[in-house]
Coordinates of N, CA, C and O in Angstrom, one line a residue:
M1 N 49.4 60.4 -87.3 CA 47.9 60.5 -86.7 C 47.4 59.3 -86.7 O 47.3 58.3 -87.7
I2 N 46.7 59.0 -85.8 CA 45.7 57.9 -85.5 C 44.4 58.0 -86.5 O 43.8 58.9 -86.0
R3 N 44.2 57.1 -87.0 CA 43.0 57.2 -87.9 C 41.9 56.1 -87.1 O 42.3 55.0 -86.5
K4 N 40.7 56.2 -87.3 CA 39.5 55.9 -86.5 C 39.4 54.3 -87.1 O 39.0 53.5 -86.2
E5 N 39.6 54.3 -88.4 CA 39.7 52.7 -89.1 C 40.7 51.9 -88.5 O 40.6 50.6 -88.7
D6 N 41.7 52.5 -87.9 CA 42.9 51.6 -87.4 C 42.6 51.1 -85.9 O 43.4 50.4 -85.4
V7 N 41.6 51.7 -85.3 CA 41.3 51.2 -83.8 C 39.8 51.0 -83.6 O 38.9 51.0 -84.6
Y8 N 39.7 50.0 -82.6 CA 38.3 49.8 -82.2 C 38.1 50.1 -80.9 O 38.9 50.1 -80.0
R9 N 36.9 50.5 -80.5 CA 36.3 50.9 -79.1 C 36.3 49.7 -78.2 O 35.8 48.6 -78.6
I10 N 36.9 49.8 -77.0 CA 37.0 48.7 -76.0 C 36.3 49.2 -74.6 O 36.3 48.5 -73.8
G11 N 36.2 50.5 -74.6 CA 35.4 51.0 -73.3 C 35.3 52.5 -73.2 O 35.5 53.3 -74.0
K12 N 35.3 53.0 -71.9 CA 35.3 54.2 -71.6 C 35.4 54.6 -70.2 O 35.5 53.7 -69.4
L13 N 36.1 55.8 -70.0 CA 36.6 56.0 -68.8 C 35.5 56.7 -67.9 O 34.8 57.5 -68.4
G14 N 35.7 56.2 -66.6 CA 34.5 56.8 -65.5 C 35.1 57.8 -64.8 O 35.9 58.9 -65.1
K15 N 34.8 57.6 -63.4 CA 35.1 58.6 -62.3 C 36.5 58.4 -61.9 O 37.3 57.4 -62.1
T16 N 37.3 59.4 -61.3 CA 38.4 59.6 -60.7 C 38.4 58.4 -59.4 O 37.1 58.1 -59.1
H17 N 39.6 58.1 -59.1 CA 39.7 57.4 -57.9 C 40.7 57.8 -57.1 O 42.0 57.7 -57.7
G18 N 40.7 58.3 -56.0 CA 41.6 58.7 -55.4 C 42.3 60.0 -55.8 O 41.7 60.8 -56.5
V19 N 43.4 60.5 -55.2 CA 44.0 61.6 -55.5 C 45.4 61.4 -56.1 O 45.9 62.6 -56.8
R20 N 45.6 60.3 -56.6 CA 47.0 60.1 -57.4 C 46.7 60.0 -58.8 O 47.8 59.8 -59.7
G21 N 45.6 60.0 -59.4 CA 45.3 60.4 -61.0 C 45.0 58.9 -61.4 O 44.8 58.8 -62.6
E22 N 44.4 58.1 -60.4 CA 43.7 56.9 -61.2 C 42.3 57.1 -61.6 O 41.7 58.4 -61.0
I23 N 41.8 56.6 -62.6 CA 40.5 56.5 -63.1 C 39.8 55.2 -63.4 O 40.5 54.4 -63.8
S24 N 38.6 55.1 -63.1 CA 38.0 54.0 -63.4 C 37.8 53.7 -64.9 O 37.3 54.7 -65.7
F25 N 37.9 52.4 -65.3 CA 38.0 52.0 -66.9 C 37.0 51.1 -66.9 O 37.2 49.9 -66.6
L26 N 36.0 51.3 -67.7 CA 34.8 50.4 -67.8 C 35.2 49.9 -69.3 O 34.9 50.7 -70.2
F27 N 35.3 48.5 -69.4 CA 35.6 48.0 -70.8 C 34.8 46.8 -71.1 O 34.4 46.1 -70.2
D28 N 34.7 46.8 -72.7 CA 33.9 45.7 -72.9 C 35.1 44.5 -73.4 O 34.7 43.3 -73.8
D29 N 36.4 44.9 -73.5 CA 37.2 43.8 -74.3 C 38.6 44.1 -73.3 O 39.0 45.0 -73.3
D30 N 39.3 43.0 -72.8 CA 40.2 43.1 -71.9 C 41.6 42.9 -72.7 O 42.6 42.4 -72.1
V31 N 41.7 43.2 -74.1 CA 42.6 43.1 -75.0 C 44.0 43.6 -74.4 O 45.2 43.1 -74.4
F32 N 43.7 44.7 -73.7 CA 45.0 45.6 -73.2 C 45.8 44.7 -72.1 O 46.9 44.7 -72.0
D33 N 45.0 43.8 -71.4 CA 45.8 42.8 -70.4 C 46.0 41.7 -71.3 O 47.4 41.2 -70.9
R34 N 45.4 41.4 -72.0 CA 45.9 40.0 -72.9 C 47.4 40.2 -73.4 O 47.9 39.2 -73.7
V35 N 47.3 41.2 -74.2 CA 48.6 41.5 -75.1 C 49.5 42.4 -74.4 O 50.8 42.6 -75.0
D36 N 49.3 42.6 -73.1 CA 50.4 43.3 -72.2 C 50.7 44.8 -73.0 O 51.8 45.2 -73.3
A37 N 49.7 45.6 -73.4 CA 49.7 46.8 -74.0 C 50.4 47.9 -73.2 O 50.4 47.9 -71.9
D38 N 51.4 48.7 -73.9 CA 52.0 49.7 -73.2 C 51.1 50.9 -73.2 O 51.4 51.9 -72.4
Y39 N 50.0 51.1 -74.0 CA 49.1 52.4 -74.2 C 47.8 52.2 -74.5 O 47.7 51.0 -75.2
L40 N 46.9 53.0 -74.4 CA 45.8 52.9 -74.9 C 45.4 54.3 -75.5 O 46.0 55.1 -75.3
I41 N 44.2 54.3 -76.4 CA 44.1 55.4 -77.3 C 42.7 56.0 -76.9 O 41.7 55.3 -76.7
L42 N 42.6 57.3 -76.2 CA 41.7 58.1 -75.9 C 41.2 59.0 -76.9 O 41.9 59.6 -77.6
S43 N 39.8 59.2 -77.0 CA 39.2 60.2 -78.0 C 39.0 61.5 -77.3 O 37.9 61.4 -76.3
I44 N 39.6 62.4 -77.5 CA 39.6 63.8 -76.8 C 39.3 64.9 -77.7 O 40.0 65.0 -78.6
D45 N 38.2 65.4 -77.7 CA 37.5 66.2 -78.7 C 37.6 65.7 -80.2 O 37.9 66.3 -80.9
D46 N 37.3 64.4 -80.2 CA 37.4 63.6 -81.4 C 38.6 63.6 -82.1 O 38.9 63.4 -83.3
I47 N 39.9 63.6 -81.2 CA 41.0 63.6 -81.7 C 41.6 62.2 -80.8 O 41.3 62.2 -79.8
L48 N 42.1 61.1 -81.8 CA 42.6 59.9 -81.1 C 43.8 60.3 -80.7 O 44.9 60.5 -81.2
V49 N 44.2 60.0 -79.2 CA 45.5 60.4 -78.5 C 45.9 59.3 -77.7 O 45.5 58.7 -77.0
P50 N 47.1 58.8 -78.0 CA 47.7 57.5 -77.3 C 48.1 58.1 -75.7 O 48.7 59.1 -75.5
F51 N 47.7 57.3 -74.8 CA 48.1 57.7 -73.3 C 48.7 56.3 -72.9 O 48.4 55.0 -72.9
F52 N 50.1 56.4 -72.5 CA 50.7 55.2 -72.0 C 50.3 55.0 -70.6 O 50.2 55.6 -69.7
I53 N 50.2 53.5 -70.3 CA 49.7 52.9 -69.2 C 51.1 52.9 -68.0 O 51.8 52.4 -68.5
E54 N 50.6 53.5 -66.7 CA 51.7 53.2 -65.8 C 51.3 52.0 -65.2 O 52.3 51.4 -64.8
E55 N 50.3 51.8 -64.7 CA 49.7 50.8 -63.9 C 48.3 50.6 -64.2 O 47.4 51.6 -64.3
Y56 N 47.6 49.3 -63.6 CA 46.3 49.3 -63.5 C 46.0 48.1 -62.7 O 46.9 47.3 -62.6
R57 N 44.8 48.1 -62.2 CA 44.2 46.8 -61.3 C 42.8 46.6 -61.6 O 42.3 47.8 -61.8
F58 N 42.4 45.3 -61.7 CA 41.2 45.1 -62.0 C 40.2 45.1 -60.7 O 40.6 44.9 -59.7
K59 N 39.1 45.6 -60.9 CA 38.2 45.8 -59.7 C 37.2 44.6 -60.0 O 36.6 44.2 -58.9
T60 N 36.5 44.4 -61.2 CA 35.9 43.5 -61.5 C 36.2 42.8 -62.8 O 37.1 43.3 -63.5
D61 N 35.5 42.0 -63.4 CA 35.8 41.5 -64.7 C 35.4 42.4 -65.8 O 35.8 42.3 -67.2
S62 N 34.9 43.7 -65.6 CA 34.5 44.6 -66.6 C 34.9 46.1 -66.2 O 34.7 47.0 -66.9
N63 N 35.9 46.2 -65.2 CA 36.2 47.7 -64.6 C 37.5 47.3 -63.9 O 37.9 46.6 -63.2
A64 N 38.3 48.3 -64.4 CA 39.7 48.6 -63.7 C 40.0 49.8 -63.3 O 39.5 50.7 -63.7
L65 N 40.9 50.0 -62.5 CA 41.6 51.3 -62.1 C 42.8 51.6 -62.8 O 43.7 50.7 -62.8
M66 N 42.6 52.5 -63.9 CA 43.9 52.7 -64.6 C 44.6 54.1 -64.1 O 44.1 55.1 -63.8
K67 N 45.9 54.0 -64.3 CA 46.9 55.2 -64.2 C 47.7 55.5 -65.4 O 48.5 54.4 -66.0
F68 N 47.6 56.5 -66.0 CA 48.3 56.9 -67.1 C 49.5 57.7 -66.7 O 49.6 58.4 -65.7
E69 N 50.6 57.4 -67.4 CA 52.0 58.2 -67.4 C 51.5 59.7 -67.5 O 50.7 60.1 -68.3
G70 N 52.0 60.8 -66.3 CA 51.7 62.1 -66.6 C 50.5 62.6 -66.0 O 50.3 63.7 -65.9
I71 N 49.7 61.7 -65.7 CA 48.2 62.0 -64.9 C 48.4 61.7 -63.4 O 48.4 60.5 -63.1
D72 N 48.8 62.6 -62.7 CA 49.3 62.5 -61.4 C 48.5 63.0 -60.3 O 48.7 63.2 -59.1
T73 N 47.2 63.5 -60.8 CA 46.5 64.3 -59.6 C 45.1 64.0 -59.9 O 44.9 63.8 -61.2
Q74 N 44.1 64.0 -59.2 CA 42.9 63.8 -59.4 C 42.1 64.9 -60.4 O 41.3 64.6 -61.3
E75 N 42.6 66.3 -60.3 CA 42.3 67.3 -61.5 C 42.7 66.8 -62.9 O 41.8 66.9 -63.7
R76 N 44.0 66.3 -63.0 CA 44.2 65.9 -64.4 C 43.3 64.6 -64.7 O 42.9 64.8 -66.0
A77 N 43.1 63.6 -63.8 CA 42.2 62.6 -64.4 C 40.8 62.9 -64.4 O 40.3 62.3 -65.3
R78 N 40.3 64.0 -63.8 CA 39.2 64.4 -63.9 C 38.8 64.8 -65.6 O 37.9 64.6 -66.1
E79 N 39.8 65.4 -66.0 CA 39.8 66.0 -67.4 C 39.5 64.8 -68.4 O 39.0 64.9 -69.4
L80 N 39.9 63.5 -67.9 CA 39.5 62.4 -68.9 C 38.4 61.8 -68.6 O 38.1 60.8 -69.5
T81 N 37.6 61.9 -67.9 CA 36.2 61.1 -67.6 C 35.5 61.5 -68.6 O 35.2 62.4 -69.3
G82 N 34.9 60.3 -68.9 CA 33.9 60.1 -70.2 C 34.6 60.0 -71.3 O 33.9 59.6 -72.5
C83 N 35.8 59.8 -71.6 CA 36.6 59.7 -72.7 C 36.5 58.1 -73.2 O 36.2 57.2 -72.5
E84 N 35.9 57.9 -74.6 CA 35.9 56.7 -75.1 C 37.3 56.1 -75.2 O 38.4 56.8 -75.5
V85 N 37.6 54.9 -75.2 CA 38.9 54.3 -75.2 C 39.0 53.2 -76.3 O 38.3 52.5 -76.4
Y86 N 39.9 53.3 -77.1 CA 40.2 52.3 -78.4 C 41.6 51.7 -78.2 O 42.3 52.1 -77.2
F87 N 41.5 50.7 -79.0 CA 42.7 50.0 -79.2 C 43.0 49.7 -80.6 O 42.2 49.4 -81.4
P88 N 44.3 49.6 -80.7 CA 44.9 49.6 -82.4 C 44.6 48.0 -82.9 O 44.9 47.0 -82.0
H89 N 43.9 48.0 -83.9 CA 43.6 46.5 -84.5 C 45.1 45.8 -84.5 O 45.0 44.7 -84.5
E90 N 45.9 46.5 -85.1 CA 47.4 45.8 -85.5 C 48.1 45.1 -84.1 O 48.8 44.1 -84.1
L91 N 47.7 45.7 -82.8 CA 48.1 45.2 -81.7 C 47.2 44.0 -81.0 O 47.7 43.4 -80.1
A92 N 46.0 43.9 -81.6 CA 45.1 42.8 -81.0 C 45.7 41.5 -81.1 O 46.3 41.2 -82.3
D93 N 45.2 40.9 -80.3 CA 45.8 39.3 -80.4 C 44.9 38.4 -81.0 O 45.1 37.1 -81.0
S94 N 43.9 39.0 -81.7 CA 42.7 37.9 -82.1 C 43.1 37.3 -83.5 O 43.8 37.7 -84.3
D95 N 42.6 36.3 -83.5 CA 42.6 35.3 -84.7 C 41.2 34.9 -84.8 O 40.3 35.5 -84.3
E96 N 41.0 34.1 -85.8 CA 39.6 33.7 -86.1 C 38.7 33.1 -85.0 O 37.6 33.1 -84.7
D97 N 39.6 32.6 -84.2 CA 39.0 31.6 -83.3 C 38.7 32.4 -81.6 O 38.0 32.1 -81.0
T98 N 39.4 33.4 -81.8 CA 39.4 34.3 -80.6 C 39.2 35.8 -80.6 O 39.3 36.5 -79.8
I99 N 38.8 36.3 -81.7 CA 38.5 37.7 -81.9 C 37.3 38.1 -81.1 O 36.2 37.2 -81.0
S100 N 37.4 39.3 -80.5 CA 36.4 39.9 -79.4 C 35.3 40.5 -80.3 O 35.7 40.8 -81.6
W101 N 33.9 40.5 -79.8 CA 32.9 41.1 -80.2 C 33.4 42.5 -80.6 O 33.1 43.0 -81.8
A102 N 33.9 43.2 -79.8 CA 34.2 44.8 -79.8 C 35.1 45.1 -81.0 O 35.0 45.9 -81.9
A103 N 36.0 43.9 -81.3 CA 36.9 44.0 -82.5 C 36.4 44.2 -84.0 O 36.8 44.5 -85.0
I104 N 35.0 43.4 -84.1 CA 34.4 43.2 -85.3 C 33.4 44.4 -85.6 O 32.9 44.4 -86.7
V105 N 33.0 45.3 -84.7 CA 32.4 46.5 -85.1 C 32.9 47.3 -86.3 O 34.3 47.3 -86.2
G106 N 32.2 47.5 -87.4 CA 32.8 48.2 -88.7 C 33.3 47.1 -89.7 O 33.6 47.5 -90.8
F107 N 33.1 45.7 -89.3 CA 33.3 44.7 -90.4 C 32.1 44.9 -91.4 O 31.0 45.0 -90.9
D108 N 32.5 44.4 -92.7 CA 31.3 44.1 -93.5 C 31.1 42.7 -93.7 O 31.8 41.8 -93.3
I109 N 29.6 42.4 -93.7 CA 29.1 40.9 -93.8 C 28.7 40.8 -95.4 O 28.2 41.7 -95.9
T110 N 29.2 39.7 -95.8 CA 29.4 39.3 -97.2 C 28.6 37.9 -97.3 O 28.7 37.0 -96.3
D111 N 27.7 37.9 -98.2 CA 26.8 36.6 -98.3 C 27.9 35.8 -99.1 O 28.4 35.9 -99.9
A112 N 28.0 34.4 -98.5 CA 28.8 33.2 -98.8 C 28.4 32.9 -100.3 O 29.3 32.5 -101.0
D113 N 27.2 32.9 -100.7 CA 26.8 32.3 -101.8 C 26.9 33.3 -103.2 O 27.2 33.1 -104.1
S114 N 26.5 34.6 -102.7 CA 26.4 35.7 -103.9 C 27.7 36.8 -103.7 O 27.9 37.5 -104.8
S115 N 28.5 36.4 -102.8 CA 29.6 37.5 -102.5 C 29.2 38.7 -102.3 O 30.0 39.6 -102.5
R116 N 28.0 39.3 -102.5 CA 27.6 40.7 -102.4 C 27.5 40.9 -100.8 O 27.4 40.2 -99.9
T117 N 27.7 42.3 -100.8 CA 27.9 42.7 -99.0 C 26.4 43.2 -98.6 O 25.6 43.7 -99.2
I118 N 26.1 42.5 -97.5 CA 25.0 42.6 -96.8 C 24.6 44.0 -96.1 O 23.7 44.5 -96.1
G119 N 25.8 44.2 -95.3 CA 25.8 45.5 -94.7 C 27.1 45.6 -93.7 O 27.9 44.6 -93.7
R120 N 27.3 46.6 -93.1 CA 28.3 46.9 -92.0 C 27.9 46.7 -90.5 O 26.8 47.4 -90.3
I121 N 28.6 46.2 -89.9 CA 28.3 45.8 -88.4 C 28.4 47.3 -87.5 O 29.5 47.8 -87.6
A122 N 27.4 47.7 -87.0 CA 27.3 49.1 -86.0 C 27.6 48.7 -84.9 O 28.1 49.4 -83.9
A123 N 27.1 47.5 -84.5 CA 27.2 47.1 -83.0 C 26.7 45.6 -82.9 O 26.3 45.1 -83.6
V124 N 27.2 45.2 -81.9 CA 26.9 43.7 -81.3 C 26.3 43.7 -80.0 O 26.5 44.2 -79.2
D125 N 25.1 43.1 -80.1 CA 24.0 42.8 -79.0 C 24.4 41.5 -78.3 O 24.0 40.4 -78.8
D126 N 25.1 41.7 -77.3 CA 25.4 40.3 -76.5 C 25.0 40.4 -75.3 O 25.3 39.5 -74.1
S127 N 23.8 40.9 -75.3 CA 22.9 41.0 -73.8 C 22.2 39.9 -73.4 O 22.0 39.6 -72.4
T128 N 22.0 39.1 -74.5 CA 21.3 37.8 -74.1 C 22.2 36.5 -74.7 O 23.3 36.8 -75.5
I129 N 21.9 35.3 -74.6 CA 22.5 34.3 -75.1 C 22.5 34.1 -76.5 O 23.4 33.5 -77.3
N130 N 21.5 34.8 -77.2 CA 21.4 34.6 -78.8 C 22.1 36.2 -79.2 O 21.5 37.2 -79.3
I131 N 23.5 36.1 -79.6 CA 24.1 37.4 -79.9 C 23.7 37.4 -81.3 O 23.5 36.9 -82.4
L132 N 23.4 39.0 -81.6 CA 23.2 39.5 -82.8 C 24.1 40.7 -83.2 O 24.6 41.5 -82.6
F133 N 24.2 40.6 -84.6 CA 25.1 41.8 -85.3 C 23.9 42.8 -85.7 O 23.0 42.3 -86.2
E134 N 24.1 43.9 -85.3 CA 23.2 44.9 -85.5 C 23.9 45.8 -86.8 O 25.0 46.2 -86.5
L135 N 23.4 45.9 -88.1 CA 23.9 46.6 -89.0 C 23.5 48.1 -88.9 O 22.5 48.5 -88.4
E136 N 24.2 48.9 -89.7 CA 24.2 50.3 -89.9 C 22.9 50.7 -90.3 O 22.3 51.6 -89.8
D137 N 22.3 49.7 -91.0 CA 20.6 50.0 -91.3 C 19.8 49.6 -90.5 O 18.5 49.8 -90.7
G138 N 20.1 49.0 -89.2 CA 19.2 48.7 -88.2 C 18.8 47.2 -88.2 O 18.2 46.6 -87.2
R139 N 19.2 46.5 -89.4 CA 18.7 44.9 -89.4 C 19.6 44.2 -88.3 O 20.8 44.5 -88.3
L140 N 19.1 43.3 -88.0 CA 19.6 42.4 -86.9 C 19.9 41.0 -87.7 O 19.0 40.4 -88.4
I141 N 21.3 40.4 -87.4 CA 21.6 39.1 -88.2 C 22.2 38.2 -86.8 O 23.0 38.8 -86.1
P142 N 21.5 37.0 -86.7 CA 22.2 36.3 -85.7 C 23.7 36.0 -86.0 O 24.2 35.7 -87.0
A143 N 24.4 36.2 -84.8 CA 26.1 36.2 -84.9 C 26.4 34.5 -84.6 O 27.4 34.2 -83.8
S144 N 25.6 33.6 -85.2 CA 25.9 32.3 -84.8 C 27.1 31.7 -85.6 O 27.3 32.0 -86.7
E145 N 27.9 30.8 -84.8 CA 29.1 30.3 -85.6 C 28.9 29.5 -86.7 O 29.5 29.4 -87.6
D146 N 27.5 28.8 -86.7 CA 27.0 27.9 -87.6 C 26.8 28.6 -88.9 O 26.9 27.9 -90.0
L147 N 26.8 29.9 -88.9 CA 26.4 30.7 -90.0 C 27.6 31.5 -90.8 O 27.7 31.8 -92.0
I148 N 28.8 31.6 -89.9 CA 29.8 32.3 -90.2 C 30.8 31.1 -90.9 O 31.1 30.2 -90.4
T149 N 31.2 31.7 -92.4 CA 32.0 30.6 -93.1 C 33.3 31.0 -93.0 O 34.3 30.3 -93.2
A150 N 33.6 32.3 -92.8 CA 35.1 32.9 -92.8 C 35.2 34.3 -92.3 O 34.2 35.2 -92.2
I151 N 36.2 34.5 -91.6 CA 36.5 36.0 -91.2 C 37.8 36.4 -91.8 O 38.8 35.5 -91.7
D152 N 37.9 37.6 -92.4 CA 39.2 38.0 -92.9 C 39.5 39.5 -91.9 O 38.6 40.3 -92.7
Q153 N 40.3 39.4 -91.3 CA 40.5 40.6 -90.5 C 41.4 41.7 -91.2 O 41.0 42.6 -91.1
Q154 N 42.0 41.1 -92.2 CA 42.8 42.3 -93.0 C 41.5 43.0 -93.8 O 41.7 44.2 -93.9
A155 N 40.8 42.3 -94.4 CA 39.7 43.0 -95.4 C 38.6 43.4 -94.4 O 37.8 44.1 -95.0
R156 N 38.7 43.2 -93.2 CA 37.6 43.5 -92.2 C 36.3 43.0 -93.0 O 35.1 43.9 -93.0
T157 N 36.2 41.6 -93.2 CA 34.8 41.2 -93.6 C 34.6 39.7 -92.9 O 35.6 39.0 -92.5
I158 N 33.3 39.7 -92.8 CA 32.9 38.3 -92.1 C 32.0 37.9 -93.3 O 31.0 38.4 -93.7
T159 N 32.4 36.5 -93.8 CA 31.5 35.9 -94.8 C 30.5 34.9 -94.0 O 30.9 34.0 -93.3
M160 N 29.1 35.2 -94.3 CA 28.1 34.3 -93.7 C 27.4 33.6 -94.7 O 27.1 34.0 -95.8
R161 N 26.7 32.6 -94.2 CA 25.6 31.7 -95.2 C 24.3 31.8 -94.4 O 24.3 31.0 -93.4
L162 N 23.5 32.7 -94.8 CA 22.3 33.0 -94.0 C 21.2 32.3 -94.7 O 21.1 31.9 -96.1
P163 N 20.2 31.8 -93.8 CA 19.0 30.8 -94.2 C 18.2 32.0 -95.3 O 18.0 33.1 -95.1
D164 N 17.5 31.3 -96.1 CA 16.8 32.0 -97.2 C 15.7 32.9 -96.3 O 15.2 32.3 -95.3
G165 N 15.6 34.0 -96.9 CA 14.5 34.7 -96.3 C 14.8 35.5 -94.8 O 13.9 36.4 -94.5
L166 N 16.0 35.2 -94.4 CA 16.3 35.8 -92.9 C 16.5 37.4 -93.1 O 16.1 38.3 -92.4
L167 N 16.9 37.8 -94.5 CA 17.1 39.3 -94.4 C 15.8 40.0 -94.8 O 15.8 41.5 -94.7
N168 N 14.8 39.1 -95.0 CA 13.7 39.8 -95.3 C 12.7 40.0 -94.3 O 11.5 40.5 -94.4
L169 N 13.2 39.7 -93.0 CA 12.2 39.8 -91.8 C 11.8 41.1 -91.3 O 13.0 41.9 -91.6

């Protein structure tokens, strides 16, 4: 059984395309292409199910047409419309220098000086040049490389040295 903590969200399936079972895949992270993945994980009725990739082609830098094995008609593809798409942490190619924003959702942020946990990342706002970590309690923390002292992917933590008073804003 695939557990939610073993995967991270990389996108969502959109509308069907054509009659052969292709479906639009709107993605935030192209890790499936970088590591030449054999499968993606779809959330169907809150159950994580692997679907093997037959082929795909990019339409834009954030949209691909995806064809899964066994999904050969428009009707079958339509059943997948709106499904969230996940990728296994263990297959991701990330290291400290190339980890994607999508891969760090769920990481805990730890204070470098006190070693106490500040909070868990619920989302990453990268809509502006100043990228922010949004914590589960709603606080926002700048995702500046200058503030990050370490990333431990195994422990799923990011250690940061934050300026005095930042958390009190």
